[in-house]
Short mmCIF file of C-alpha atoms in Angstrom, two decimals:
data_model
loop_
_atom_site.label_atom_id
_atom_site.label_comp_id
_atom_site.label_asym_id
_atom_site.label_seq_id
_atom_site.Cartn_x
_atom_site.Cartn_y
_atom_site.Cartn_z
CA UNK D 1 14.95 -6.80 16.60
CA UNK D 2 14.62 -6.47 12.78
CA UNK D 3 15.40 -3.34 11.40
CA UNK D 4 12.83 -2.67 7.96
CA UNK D 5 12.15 -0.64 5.50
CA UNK D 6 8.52 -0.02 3.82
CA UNK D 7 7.72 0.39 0.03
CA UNK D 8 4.71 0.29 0.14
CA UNK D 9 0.99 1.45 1.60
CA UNK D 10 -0.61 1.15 5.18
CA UNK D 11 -1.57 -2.60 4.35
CA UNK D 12 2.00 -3.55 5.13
CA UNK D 13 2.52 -0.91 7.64
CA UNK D 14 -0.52 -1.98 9.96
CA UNK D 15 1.03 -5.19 9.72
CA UNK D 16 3.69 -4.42 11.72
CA UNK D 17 1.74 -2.88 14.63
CA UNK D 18 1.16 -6.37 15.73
CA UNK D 19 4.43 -7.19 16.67
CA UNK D 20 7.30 -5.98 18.79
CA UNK D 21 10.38 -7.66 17.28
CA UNK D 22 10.47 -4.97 13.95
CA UNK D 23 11.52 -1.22 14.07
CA UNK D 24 10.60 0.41 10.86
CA UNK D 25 12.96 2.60 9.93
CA UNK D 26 11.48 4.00 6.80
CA UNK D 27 8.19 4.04 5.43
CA UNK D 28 6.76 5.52 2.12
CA UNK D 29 3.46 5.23 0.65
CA UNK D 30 1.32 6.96 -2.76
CA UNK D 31 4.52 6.39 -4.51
CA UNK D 32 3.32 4.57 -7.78
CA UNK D 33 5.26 2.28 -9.63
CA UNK D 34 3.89 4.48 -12.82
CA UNK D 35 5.31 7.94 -11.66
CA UNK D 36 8.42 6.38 -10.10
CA UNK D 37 10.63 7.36 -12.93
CA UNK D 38 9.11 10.45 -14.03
CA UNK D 39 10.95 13.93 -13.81
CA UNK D 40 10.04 15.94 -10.18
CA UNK D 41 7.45 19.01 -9.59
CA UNK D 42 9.67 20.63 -7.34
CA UNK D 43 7.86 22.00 -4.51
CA UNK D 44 8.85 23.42 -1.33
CA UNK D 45 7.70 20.86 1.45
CA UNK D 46 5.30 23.93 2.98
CA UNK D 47 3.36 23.46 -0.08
CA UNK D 48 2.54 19.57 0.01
CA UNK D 49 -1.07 19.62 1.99
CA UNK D 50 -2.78 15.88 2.32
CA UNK D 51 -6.31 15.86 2.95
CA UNK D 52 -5.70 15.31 6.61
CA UNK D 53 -3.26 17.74 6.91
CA UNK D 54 -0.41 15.81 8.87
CA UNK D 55 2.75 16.07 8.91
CA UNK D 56 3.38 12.24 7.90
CA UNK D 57 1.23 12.54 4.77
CA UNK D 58 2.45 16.34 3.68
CA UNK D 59 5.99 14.68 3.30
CA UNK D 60 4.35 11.80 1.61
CA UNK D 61 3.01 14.59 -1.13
CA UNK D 62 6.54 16.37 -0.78
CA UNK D 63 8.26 13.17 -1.78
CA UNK D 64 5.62 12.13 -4.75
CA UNK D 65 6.12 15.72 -6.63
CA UNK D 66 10.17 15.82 -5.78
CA UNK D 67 10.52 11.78 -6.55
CA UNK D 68 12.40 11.05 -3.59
CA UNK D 69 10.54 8.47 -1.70
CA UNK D 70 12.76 5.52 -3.36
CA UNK D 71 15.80 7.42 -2.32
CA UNK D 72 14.53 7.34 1.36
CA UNK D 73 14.57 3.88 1.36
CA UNK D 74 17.65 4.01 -0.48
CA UNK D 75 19.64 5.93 1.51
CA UNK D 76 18.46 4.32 4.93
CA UNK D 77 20.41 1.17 5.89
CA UNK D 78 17.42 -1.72 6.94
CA UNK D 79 17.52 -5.56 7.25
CA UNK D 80 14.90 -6.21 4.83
CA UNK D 81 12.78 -4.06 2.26
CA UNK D 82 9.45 -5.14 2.47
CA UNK D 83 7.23 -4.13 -0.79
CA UNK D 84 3.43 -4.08 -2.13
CA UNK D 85 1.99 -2.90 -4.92
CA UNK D 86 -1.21 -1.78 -3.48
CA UNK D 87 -0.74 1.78 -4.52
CA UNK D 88 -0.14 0.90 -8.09
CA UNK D 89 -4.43 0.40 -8.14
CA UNK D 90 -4.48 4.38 -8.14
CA UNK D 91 -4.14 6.52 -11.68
CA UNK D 92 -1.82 9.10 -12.26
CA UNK D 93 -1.45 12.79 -13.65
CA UNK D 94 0.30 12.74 -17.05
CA UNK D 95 1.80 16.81 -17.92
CA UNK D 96 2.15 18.20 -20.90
CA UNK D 97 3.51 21.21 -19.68
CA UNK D 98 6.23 20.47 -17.69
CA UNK D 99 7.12 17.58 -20.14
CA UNK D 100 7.86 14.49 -18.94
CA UNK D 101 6.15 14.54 -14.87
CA UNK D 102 3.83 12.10 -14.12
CA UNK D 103 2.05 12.74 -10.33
CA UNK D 104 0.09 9.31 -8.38
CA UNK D 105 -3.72 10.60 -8.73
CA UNK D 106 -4.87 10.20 -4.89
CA UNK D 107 -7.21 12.84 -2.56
CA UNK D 108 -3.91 14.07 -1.37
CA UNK D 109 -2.20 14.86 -4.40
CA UNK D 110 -5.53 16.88 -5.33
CA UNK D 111 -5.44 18.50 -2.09
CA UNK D 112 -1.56 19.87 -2.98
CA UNK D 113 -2.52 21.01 -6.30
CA UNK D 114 -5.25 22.98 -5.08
CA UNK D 115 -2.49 24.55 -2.22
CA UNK D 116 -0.50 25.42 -5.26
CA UNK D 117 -2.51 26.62 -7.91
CA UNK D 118 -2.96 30.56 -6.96
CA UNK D 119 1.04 30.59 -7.24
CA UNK D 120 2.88 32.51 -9.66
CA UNK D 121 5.31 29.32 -10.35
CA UNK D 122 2.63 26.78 -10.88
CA UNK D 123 0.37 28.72 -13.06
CA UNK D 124 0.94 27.27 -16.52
CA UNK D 125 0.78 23.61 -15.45
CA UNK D 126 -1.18 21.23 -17.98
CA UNK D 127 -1.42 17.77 -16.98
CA UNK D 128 -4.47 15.21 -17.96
CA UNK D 129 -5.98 12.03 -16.52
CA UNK D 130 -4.61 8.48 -17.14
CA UNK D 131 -6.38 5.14 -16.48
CA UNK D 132 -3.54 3.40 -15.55
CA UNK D 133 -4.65 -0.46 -16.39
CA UNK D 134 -6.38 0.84 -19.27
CA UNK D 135 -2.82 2.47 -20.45
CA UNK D 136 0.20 0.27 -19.68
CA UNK D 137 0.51 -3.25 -21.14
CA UNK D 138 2.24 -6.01 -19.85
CA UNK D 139 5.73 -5.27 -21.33
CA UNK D 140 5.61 -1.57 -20.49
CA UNK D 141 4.97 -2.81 -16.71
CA UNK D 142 7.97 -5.34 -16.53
CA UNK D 143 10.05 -2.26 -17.94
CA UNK D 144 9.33 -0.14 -15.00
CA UNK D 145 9.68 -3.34 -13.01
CA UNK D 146 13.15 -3.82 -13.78
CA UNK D 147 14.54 -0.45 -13.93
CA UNK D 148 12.85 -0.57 -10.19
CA UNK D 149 14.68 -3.66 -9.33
CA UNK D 150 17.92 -2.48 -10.77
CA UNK D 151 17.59 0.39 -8.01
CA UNK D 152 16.54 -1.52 -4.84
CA UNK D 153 19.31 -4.69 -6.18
CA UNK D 154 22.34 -2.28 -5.72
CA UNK D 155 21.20 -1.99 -2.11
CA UNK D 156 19.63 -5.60 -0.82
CA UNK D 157 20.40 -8.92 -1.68
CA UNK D 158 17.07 -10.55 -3.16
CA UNK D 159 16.40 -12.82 -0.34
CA UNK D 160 16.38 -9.96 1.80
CA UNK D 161 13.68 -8.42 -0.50
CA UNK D 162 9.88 -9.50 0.85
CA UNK D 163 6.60 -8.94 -1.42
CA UNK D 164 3.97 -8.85 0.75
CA UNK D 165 1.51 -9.60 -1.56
CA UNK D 166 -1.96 -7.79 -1.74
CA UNK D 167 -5.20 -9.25 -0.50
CA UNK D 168 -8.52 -8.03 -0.72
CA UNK D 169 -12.28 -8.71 -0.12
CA UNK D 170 -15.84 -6.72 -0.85
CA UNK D 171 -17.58 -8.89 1.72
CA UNK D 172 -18.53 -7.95 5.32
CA UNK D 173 -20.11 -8.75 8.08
CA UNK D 174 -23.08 -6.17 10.49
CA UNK D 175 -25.40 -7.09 12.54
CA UNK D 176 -25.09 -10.51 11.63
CA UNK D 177 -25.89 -10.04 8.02
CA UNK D 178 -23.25 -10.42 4.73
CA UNK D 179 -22.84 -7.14 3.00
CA UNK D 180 -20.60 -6.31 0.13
CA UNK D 181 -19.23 -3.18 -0.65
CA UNK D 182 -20.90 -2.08 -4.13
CA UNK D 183 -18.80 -1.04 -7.33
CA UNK D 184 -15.70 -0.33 -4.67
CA UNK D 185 -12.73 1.00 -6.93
CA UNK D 186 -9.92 -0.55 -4.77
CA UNK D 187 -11.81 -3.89 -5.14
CA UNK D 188 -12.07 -3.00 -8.96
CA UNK D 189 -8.18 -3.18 -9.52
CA UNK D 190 -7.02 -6.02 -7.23
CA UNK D 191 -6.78 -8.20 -10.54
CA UNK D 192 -4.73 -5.30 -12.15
CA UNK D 193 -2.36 -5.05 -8.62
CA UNK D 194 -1.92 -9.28 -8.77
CA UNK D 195 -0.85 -9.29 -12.45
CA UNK D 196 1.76 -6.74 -11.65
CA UNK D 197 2.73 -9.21 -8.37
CA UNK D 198 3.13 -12.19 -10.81
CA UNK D 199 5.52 -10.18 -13.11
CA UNK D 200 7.44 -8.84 -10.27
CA UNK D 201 7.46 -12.38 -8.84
CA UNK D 202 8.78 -13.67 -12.59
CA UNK D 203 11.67 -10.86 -12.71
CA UNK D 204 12.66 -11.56 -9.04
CA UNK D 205 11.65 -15.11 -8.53
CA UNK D 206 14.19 -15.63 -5.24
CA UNK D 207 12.78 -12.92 -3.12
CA UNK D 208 10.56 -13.76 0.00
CA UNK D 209 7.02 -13.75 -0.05
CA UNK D 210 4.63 -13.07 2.08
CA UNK D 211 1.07 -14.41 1.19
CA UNK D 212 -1.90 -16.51 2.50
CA UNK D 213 -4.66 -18.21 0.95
CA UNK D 214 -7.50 -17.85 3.40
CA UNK D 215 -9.53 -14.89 2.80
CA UNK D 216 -9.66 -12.18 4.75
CA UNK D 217 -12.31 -10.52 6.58
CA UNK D 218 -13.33 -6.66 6.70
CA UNK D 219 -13.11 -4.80 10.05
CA UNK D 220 -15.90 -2.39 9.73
CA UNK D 221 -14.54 -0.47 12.83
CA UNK D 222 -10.60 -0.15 11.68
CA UNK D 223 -8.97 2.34 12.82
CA UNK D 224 -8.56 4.02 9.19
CA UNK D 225 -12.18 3.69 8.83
CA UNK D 226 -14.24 1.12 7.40
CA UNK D 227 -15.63 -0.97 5.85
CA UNK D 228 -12.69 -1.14 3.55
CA UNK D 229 -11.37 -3.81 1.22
CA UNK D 230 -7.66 -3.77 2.58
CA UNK D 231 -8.53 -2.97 6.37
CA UNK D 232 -8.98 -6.42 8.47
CA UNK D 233 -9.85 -8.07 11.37
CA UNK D 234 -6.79 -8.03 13.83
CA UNK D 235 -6.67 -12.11 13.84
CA UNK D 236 -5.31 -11.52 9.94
CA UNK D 237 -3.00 -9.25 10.91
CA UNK D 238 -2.07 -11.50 13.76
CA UNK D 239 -1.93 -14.53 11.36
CA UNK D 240 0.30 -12.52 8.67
CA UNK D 241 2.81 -11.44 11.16
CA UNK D 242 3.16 -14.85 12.11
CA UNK D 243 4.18 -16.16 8.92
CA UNK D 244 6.49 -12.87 8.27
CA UNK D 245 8.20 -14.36 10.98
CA UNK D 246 8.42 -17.88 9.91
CA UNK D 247 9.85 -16.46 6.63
CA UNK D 248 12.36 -15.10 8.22
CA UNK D 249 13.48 -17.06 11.00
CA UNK D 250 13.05 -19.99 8.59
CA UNK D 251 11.31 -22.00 10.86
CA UNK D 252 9.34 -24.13 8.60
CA UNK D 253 6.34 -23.97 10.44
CA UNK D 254 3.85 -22.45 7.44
CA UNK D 255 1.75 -25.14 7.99
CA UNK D 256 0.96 -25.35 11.71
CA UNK D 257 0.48 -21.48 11.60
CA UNK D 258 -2.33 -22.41 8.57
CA UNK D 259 -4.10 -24.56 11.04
CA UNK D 260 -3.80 -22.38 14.08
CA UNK D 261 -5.32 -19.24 12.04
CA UNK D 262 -8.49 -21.77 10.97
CA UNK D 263 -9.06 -22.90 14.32
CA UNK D 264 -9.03 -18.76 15.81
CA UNK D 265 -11.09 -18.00 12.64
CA UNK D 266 -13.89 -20.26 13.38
CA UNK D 267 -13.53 -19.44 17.09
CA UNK D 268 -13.77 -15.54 15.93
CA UNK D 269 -16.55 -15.56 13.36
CA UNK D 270 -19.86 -15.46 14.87
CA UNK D 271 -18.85 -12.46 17.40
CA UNK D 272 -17.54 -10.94 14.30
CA UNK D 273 -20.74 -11.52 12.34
CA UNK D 274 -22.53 -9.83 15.28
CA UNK D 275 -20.65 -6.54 15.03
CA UNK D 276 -22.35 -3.10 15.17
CA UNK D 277 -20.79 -0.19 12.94
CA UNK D 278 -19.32 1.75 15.45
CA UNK D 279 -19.70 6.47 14.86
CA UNK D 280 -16.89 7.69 12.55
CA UNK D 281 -15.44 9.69 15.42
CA UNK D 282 -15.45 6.33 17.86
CA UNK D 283 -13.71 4.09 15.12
CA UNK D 284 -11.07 6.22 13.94
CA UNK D 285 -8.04 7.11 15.87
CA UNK D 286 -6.84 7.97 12.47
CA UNK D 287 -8.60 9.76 9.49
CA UNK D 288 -6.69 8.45 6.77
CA UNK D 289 -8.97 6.13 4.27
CA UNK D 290 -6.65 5.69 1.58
#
């Protein structure tokens, strides 16, 4: 069994639900590459409330405002860090009073400022709105990039380092009709999320990498909720896991899995073309939709 560590968001994590051969050991997600570095909001963890109220997500919050989700990962021994960048498609809170804090813009973090704004401690807080794609050019992203990789490099060798890189898609299928999901924001910065992949990729070019060219399609009952442009059909999740595998049993067998996935694919698509919507309470054994 492969022990792993997650640095990342719930597209990675639901990956691993499909196989019994990985224990993850530690798992953060809403922790942006553009408040990684920032100075923390201390709060007390009783204060951190996520939309959903669970005790999972609260620590999530807990570990945003006190910057110590990379240290998790840090500090707990794995056999391989797996990373995306999914996250990196939300904005952030920029302060100007406390100087220097910058806070992943997400329901949840909303929900923990609204939990702390009555108290006597948080009262004078000033922070504003960035557009993150619309703010940080190319070089200021391969800066944060590398003062990342000089972190996670002290602790795992590179080929023990796997970008699992994001994919995405706006098309669906009900009743037997094609819908698309109309002026989606995740959709809106997958271009944003691959350009900072490719300058990861060009800073770290000997790391594993998980990826697949087919694209993907939408389960409109997923657990988290749906439709949703990162939340798939299980016979992706199935076909990803399969090549994590391959990667790291260095098998060599990329291209028999490639052919296997079109042949359940094409076997798969008309019942999936005939699905009905399911009721938000029979489709989610979760509530998160971030």
């Amino acid at each position: 069994m492969y022990k792993i560590n997650i640095y990342g968001s719930c597209y990675s994590r639901e990956l691993f639900n499909y196989s019994k051969d990985y224990k993850i050991d530690t798992y953060v997600l809403q922790q942006s590459l553009f408040t990684l570095f920032s100075q923390p909001l201390n709060i007390k963890l009783e204060e951190a409330k996520s939309v959903d109220d669970t005790n999972f997500m609260n620590r999530m919050m807990y570990y945003e405002f006190n910057k110590l989700g990379l240290k998790q990962i840090l500090n707990n021994e794995s056999d391989y860090l797996v990373i995306d960048f999914a996250d990196c498609r939300y904005d952030i809170y920029e302060f100007d009073n406390p100087k220097n804090i910058k806070i992943i813009y997400t329901n949840d973090a909303r929900k923990t400022f609204e939990n702390i704004k009555d108290k006597k401690e948080y009262q004078n807080i000033e922070k504003h709105y960035v557009n993150v794609p619309e703010t940080y050019s190319n070089d200021e992203i391969e800066k944060l990039i590398k003062k990342f990789l000089k972190e996670i490099l002290n602790k795992y060798k590179p080929e023990n380092i796997i970008l699992n890189r994001i994919q995405m898609n706006n098309e669906y299928y009900e009743d037997n009709q094609k819908k698309y999901l109309e002026n989606n924001f995740h959709y809106s910065r997958k271009d944003f999320i691959y350009k900072i992949e490719e300058i990861f990729l060009k800073l770290l070019p000997n790391c594993q990498i998980l990826e697949t060219a087919e694209k993907p399609i939408l389960n409109i009952n997923h657990r988290f909720g749906g439709p949703h442009p990162l939340h798939f059909e299980d016979i992706y999740y199935n076909y990803r896991m399969e090549l994590l595998n391959n990667l790291i049993t260095k098998n060599n067998q990329e291209e028999q899995i490639k052919e296997k996935y079109k042949k359940i694919y094409n076997e798969h698509i008309e019942s999936i073309k005939l699905k009905k919507h399911q009721s938000e309470y029979d489709c989610r054994s979760s509530k998160r939709v971030d």
